[in-house]
mmCIF file of C-alpha atoms in Angstrom:
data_model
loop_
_atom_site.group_PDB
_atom_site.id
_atom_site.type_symbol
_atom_site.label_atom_id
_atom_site.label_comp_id
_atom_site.label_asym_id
_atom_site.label_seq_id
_atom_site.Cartn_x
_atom_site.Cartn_y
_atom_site.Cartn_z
ATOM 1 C CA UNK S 1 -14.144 -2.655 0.959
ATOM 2 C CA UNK S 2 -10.961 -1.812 -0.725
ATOM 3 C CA UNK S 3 -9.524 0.608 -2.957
ATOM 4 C CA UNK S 4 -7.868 -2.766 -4.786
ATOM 5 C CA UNK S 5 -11.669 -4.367 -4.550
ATOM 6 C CA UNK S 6 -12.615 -2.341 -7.092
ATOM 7 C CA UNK S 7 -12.427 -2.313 -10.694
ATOM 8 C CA UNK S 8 -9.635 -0.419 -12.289
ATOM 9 C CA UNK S 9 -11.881 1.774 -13.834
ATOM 10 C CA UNK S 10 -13.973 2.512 -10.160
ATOM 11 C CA UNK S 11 -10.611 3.035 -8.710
ATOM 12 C CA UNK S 12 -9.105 5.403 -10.674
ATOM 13 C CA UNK S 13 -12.646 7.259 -10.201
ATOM 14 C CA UNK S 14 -12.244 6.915 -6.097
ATOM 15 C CA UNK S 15 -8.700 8.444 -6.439
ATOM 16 C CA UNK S 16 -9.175 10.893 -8.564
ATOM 17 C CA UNK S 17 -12.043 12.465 -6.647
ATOM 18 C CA UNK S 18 -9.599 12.184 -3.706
ATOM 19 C CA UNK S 19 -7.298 14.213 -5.235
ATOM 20 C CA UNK S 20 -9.916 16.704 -6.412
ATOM 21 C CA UNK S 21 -11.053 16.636 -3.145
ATOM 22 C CA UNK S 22 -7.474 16.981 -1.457
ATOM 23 C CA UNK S 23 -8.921 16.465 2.258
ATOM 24 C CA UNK S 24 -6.881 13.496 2.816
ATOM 25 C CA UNK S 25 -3.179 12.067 2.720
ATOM 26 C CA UNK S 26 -4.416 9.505 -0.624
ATOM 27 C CA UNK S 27 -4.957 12.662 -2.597
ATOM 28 C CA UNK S 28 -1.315 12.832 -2.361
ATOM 29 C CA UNK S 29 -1.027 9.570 -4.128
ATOM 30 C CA UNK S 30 1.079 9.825 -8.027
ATOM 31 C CA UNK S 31 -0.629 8.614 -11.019
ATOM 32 C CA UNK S 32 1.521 5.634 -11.026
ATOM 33 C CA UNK S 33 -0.191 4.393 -7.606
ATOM 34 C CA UNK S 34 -2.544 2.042 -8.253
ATOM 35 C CA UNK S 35 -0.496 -0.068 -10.476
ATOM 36 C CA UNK S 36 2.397 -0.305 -8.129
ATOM 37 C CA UNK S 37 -0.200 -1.081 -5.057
ATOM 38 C CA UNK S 38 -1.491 -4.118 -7.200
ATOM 39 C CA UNK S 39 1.714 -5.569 -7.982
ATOM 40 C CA UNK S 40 3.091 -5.086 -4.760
ATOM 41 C CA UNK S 41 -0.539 -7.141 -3.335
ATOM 42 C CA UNK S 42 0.473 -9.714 -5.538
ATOM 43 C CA UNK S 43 3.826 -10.099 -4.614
ATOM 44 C CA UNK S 44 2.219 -9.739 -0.636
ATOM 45 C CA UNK S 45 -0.314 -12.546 -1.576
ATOM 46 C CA UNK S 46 2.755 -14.562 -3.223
ATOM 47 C CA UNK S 47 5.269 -14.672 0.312
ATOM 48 C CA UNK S 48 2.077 -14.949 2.369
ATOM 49 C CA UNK S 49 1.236 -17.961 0.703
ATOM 50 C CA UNK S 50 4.989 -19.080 0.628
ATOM 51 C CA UNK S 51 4.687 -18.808 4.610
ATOM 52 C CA UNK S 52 1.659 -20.823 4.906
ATOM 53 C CA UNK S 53 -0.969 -18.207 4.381
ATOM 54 C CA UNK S 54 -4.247 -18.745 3.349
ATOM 55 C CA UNK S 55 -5.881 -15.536 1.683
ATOM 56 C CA UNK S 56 -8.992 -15.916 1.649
ATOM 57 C CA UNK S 57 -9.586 -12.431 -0.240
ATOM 58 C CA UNK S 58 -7.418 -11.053 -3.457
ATOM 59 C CA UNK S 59 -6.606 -8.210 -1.403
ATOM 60 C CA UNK S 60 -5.814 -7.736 2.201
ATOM 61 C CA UNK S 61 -7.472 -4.942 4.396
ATOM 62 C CA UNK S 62 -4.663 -2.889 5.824
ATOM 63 C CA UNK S 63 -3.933 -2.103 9.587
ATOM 64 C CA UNK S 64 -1.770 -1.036 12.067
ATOM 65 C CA UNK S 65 -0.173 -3.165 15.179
ATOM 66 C CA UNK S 66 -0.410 -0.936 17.796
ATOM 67 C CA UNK S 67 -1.752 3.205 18.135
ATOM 68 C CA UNK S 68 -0.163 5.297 15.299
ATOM 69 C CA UNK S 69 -1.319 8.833 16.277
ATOM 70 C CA UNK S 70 0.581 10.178 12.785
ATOM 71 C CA UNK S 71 -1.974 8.012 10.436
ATOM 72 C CA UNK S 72 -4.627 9.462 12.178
ATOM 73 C CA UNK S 73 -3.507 12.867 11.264
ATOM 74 C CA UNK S 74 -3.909 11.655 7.763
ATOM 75 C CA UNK S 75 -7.508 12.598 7.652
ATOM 76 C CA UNK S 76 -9.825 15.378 8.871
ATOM 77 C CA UNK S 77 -11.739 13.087 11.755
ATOM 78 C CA UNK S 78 -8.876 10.549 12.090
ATOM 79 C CA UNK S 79 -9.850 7.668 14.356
ATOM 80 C CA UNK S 80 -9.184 4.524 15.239
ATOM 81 C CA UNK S 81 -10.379 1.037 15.941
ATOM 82 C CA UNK S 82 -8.775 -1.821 18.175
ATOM 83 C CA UNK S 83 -9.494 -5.326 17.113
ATOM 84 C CA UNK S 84 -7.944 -7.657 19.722
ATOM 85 C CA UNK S 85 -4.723 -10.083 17.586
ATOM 86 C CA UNK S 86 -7.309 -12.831 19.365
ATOM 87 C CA UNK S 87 -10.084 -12.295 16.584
ATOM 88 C CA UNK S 88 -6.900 -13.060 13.548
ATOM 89 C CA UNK S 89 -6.230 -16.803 13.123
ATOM 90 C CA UNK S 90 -2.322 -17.127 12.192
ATOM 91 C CA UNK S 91 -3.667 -18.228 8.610
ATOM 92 C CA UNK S 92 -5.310 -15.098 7.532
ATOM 93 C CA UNK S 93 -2.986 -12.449 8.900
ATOM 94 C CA UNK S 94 0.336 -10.988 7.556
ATOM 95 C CA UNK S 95 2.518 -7.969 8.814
ATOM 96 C CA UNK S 96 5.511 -5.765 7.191
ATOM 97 C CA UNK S 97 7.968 -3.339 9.233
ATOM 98 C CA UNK S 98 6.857 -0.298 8.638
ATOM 99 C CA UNK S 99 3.995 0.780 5.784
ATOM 100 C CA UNK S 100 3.961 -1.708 3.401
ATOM 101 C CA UNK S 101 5.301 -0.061 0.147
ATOM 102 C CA UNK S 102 8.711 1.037 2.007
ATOM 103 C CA UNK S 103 9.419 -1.951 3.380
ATOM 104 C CA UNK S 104 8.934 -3.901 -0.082
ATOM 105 C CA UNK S 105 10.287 -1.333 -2.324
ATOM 106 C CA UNK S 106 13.064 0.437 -0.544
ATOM 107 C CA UNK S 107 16.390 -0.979 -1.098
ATOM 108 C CA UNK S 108 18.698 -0.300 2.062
ATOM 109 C CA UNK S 109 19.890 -3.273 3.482
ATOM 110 C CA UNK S 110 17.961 -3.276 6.111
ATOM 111 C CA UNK S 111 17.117 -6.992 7.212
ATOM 112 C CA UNK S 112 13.339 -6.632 7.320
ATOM 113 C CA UNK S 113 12.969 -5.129 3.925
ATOM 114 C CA UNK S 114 11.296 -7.162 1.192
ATOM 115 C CA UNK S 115 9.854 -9.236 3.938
ATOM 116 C CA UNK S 116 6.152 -10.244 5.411
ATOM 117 C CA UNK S 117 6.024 -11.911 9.039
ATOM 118 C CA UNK S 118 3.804 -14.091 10.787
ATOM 119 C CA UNK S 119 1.742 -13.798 13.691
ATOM 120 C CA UNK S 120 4.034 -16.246 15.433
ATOM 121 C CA UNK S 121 6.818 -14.016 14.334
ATOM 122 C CA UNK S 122 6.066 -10.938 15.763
ATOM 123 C CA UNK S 123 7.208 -11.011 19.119
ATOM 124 C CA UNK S 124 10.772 -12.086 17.876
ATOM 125 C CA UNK S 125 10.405 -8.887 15.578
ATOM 126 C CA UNK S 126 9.006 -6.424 18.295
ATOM 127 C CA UNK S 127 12.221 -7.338 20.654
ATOM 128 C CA UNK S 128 14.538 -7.078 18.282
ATOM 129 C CA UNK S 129 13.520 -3.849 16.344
ATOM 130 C CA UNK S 130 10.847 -2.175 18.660
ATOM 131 C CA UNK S 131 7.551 -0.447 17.571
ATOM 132 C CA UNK S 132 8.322 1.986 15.047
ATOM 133 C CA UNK S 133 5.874 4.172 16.867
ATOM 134 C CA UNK S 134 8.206 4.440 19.627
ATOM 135 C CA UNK S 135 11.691 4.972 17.912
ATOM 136 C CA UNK S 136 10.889 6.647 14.802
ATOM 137 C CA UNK S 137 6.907 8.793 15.168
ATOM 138 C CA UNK S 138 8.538 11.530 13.269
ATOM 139 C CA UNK S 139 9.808 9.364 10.385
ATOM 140 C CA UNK S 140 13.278 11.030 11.163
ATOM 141 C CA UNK S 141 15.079 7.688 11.106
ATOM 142 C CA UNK S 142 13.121 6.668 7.935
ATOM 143 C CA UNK S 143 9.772 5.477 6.360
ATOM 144 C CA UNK S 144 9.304 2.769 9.295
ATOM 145 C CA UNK S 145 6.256 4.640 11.176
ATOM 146 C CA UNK S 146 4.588 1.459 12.193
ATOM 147 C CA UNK S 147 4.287 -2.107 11.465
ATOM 148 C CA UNK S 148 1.619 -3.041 9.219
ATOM 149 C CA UNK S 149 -1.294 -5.863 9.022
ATOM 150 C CA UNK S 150 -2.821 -7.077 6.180
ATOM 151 C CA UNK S 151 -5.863 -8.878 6.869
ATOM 152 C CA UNK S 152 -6.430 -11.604 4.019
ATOM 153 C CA UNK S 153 -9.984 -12.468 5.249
ATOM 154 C CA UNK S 154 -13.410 -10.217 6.044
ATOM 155 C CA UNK S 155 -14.646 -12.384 8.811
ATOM 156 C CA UNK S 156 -12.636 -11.407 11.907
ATOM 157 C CA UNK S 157 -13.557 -8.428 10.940
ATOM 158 C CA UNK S 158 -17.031 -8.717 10.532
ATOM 159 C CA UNK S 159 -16.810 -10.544 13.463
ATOM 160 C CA UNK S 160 -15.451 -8.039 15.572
ATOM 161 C CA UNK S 161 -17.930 -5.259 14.430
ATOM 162 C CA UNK S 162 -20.959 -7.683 15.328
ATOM 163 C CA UNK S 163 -19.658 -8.741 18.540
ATOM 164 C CA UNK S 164 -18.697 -4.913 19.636
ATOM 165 C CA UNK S 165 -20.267 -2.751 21.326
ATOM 166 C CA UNK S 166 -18.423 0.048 21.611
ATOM 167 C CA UNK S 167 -17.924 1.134 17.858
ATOM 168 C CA UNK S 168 -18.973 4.899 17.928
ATOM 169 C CA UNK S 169 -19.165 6.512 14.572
#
């Protein structure tokens, strides 16, 4: 589940304890959050769509193409989990350059800001800008860390965690 699965009221509660809590990058997170994450999920669901997406949830589940050894260092126990592109059918799968709030919100002229890509598209993408994990792992050269999924559907997921046997929690 999702922090934008829940209600408003549930997820002001989740992120509020986080920031009591302050284990965790999201306790960072300004008051303002949560309405700018929905709006830009809507605007996500709204070019996804344009592209011939079909969401099949309100809200995508967030990843990351590739190892990202700096997200990891966002929590205590950071981990992470591969799920093979394979298990994503082109419908039900978006990306971003970099995190997505950046690379919707940040106004630099760069030509992959404002922008969500297709499966198809990301080889095209990958040879013309790289992995952001390679040329920028600092963030030195600006908010592009990594390049982003959004998964608009639970079943590859679900799918992959049945099928796996290797999940170690």
């Amino acid at each position: 589940m999702s922090l934008s699965d829940l209600s408003d009221e549930d997820a002001e509660e989740v992120l509020e304890m986080l920031r009591e809590e302050a284990k965790v990058f999201a306790s960072r997170r300004p008051e303002e959050y949560l309405e700018s994450r929905w709006g830009i999920e809507t605007l996500l669901r709204h070019l996804f769509m344009q592209k011939g997406g079909q969401p099949r949830r309100a809200h995508p589940h967030y990843m990351v193409l590739g190892e990202c050894p700096w997200l990891k260092s966002w929590y205590p126990k950071g981990r992470e989990l591969q799920i093979p592109l394979s298990y994503f059918p082109r419908e039900v799968i978006s990306f971003t350059y970099g995190d997505t709030f950046p690379a919707m919100r940040t106004k630099d002229g760069k030509p992959y800001r404002g922008r969500i890509y297709m499966l198809d598209e990301l080889p095209a993408l990958i040879e013309e800008f790289g992995l952001p994990q390679d040329w920028n792992a600092d963030g030195q050269f600006g908010p592009e860390r990594y390049i982003e999924a959004h998964i608009w559907d639970n079943a590859p997921i679900v799918r992959f965690m049945t099928e796996s046997q290797h999940i170690v929690f």
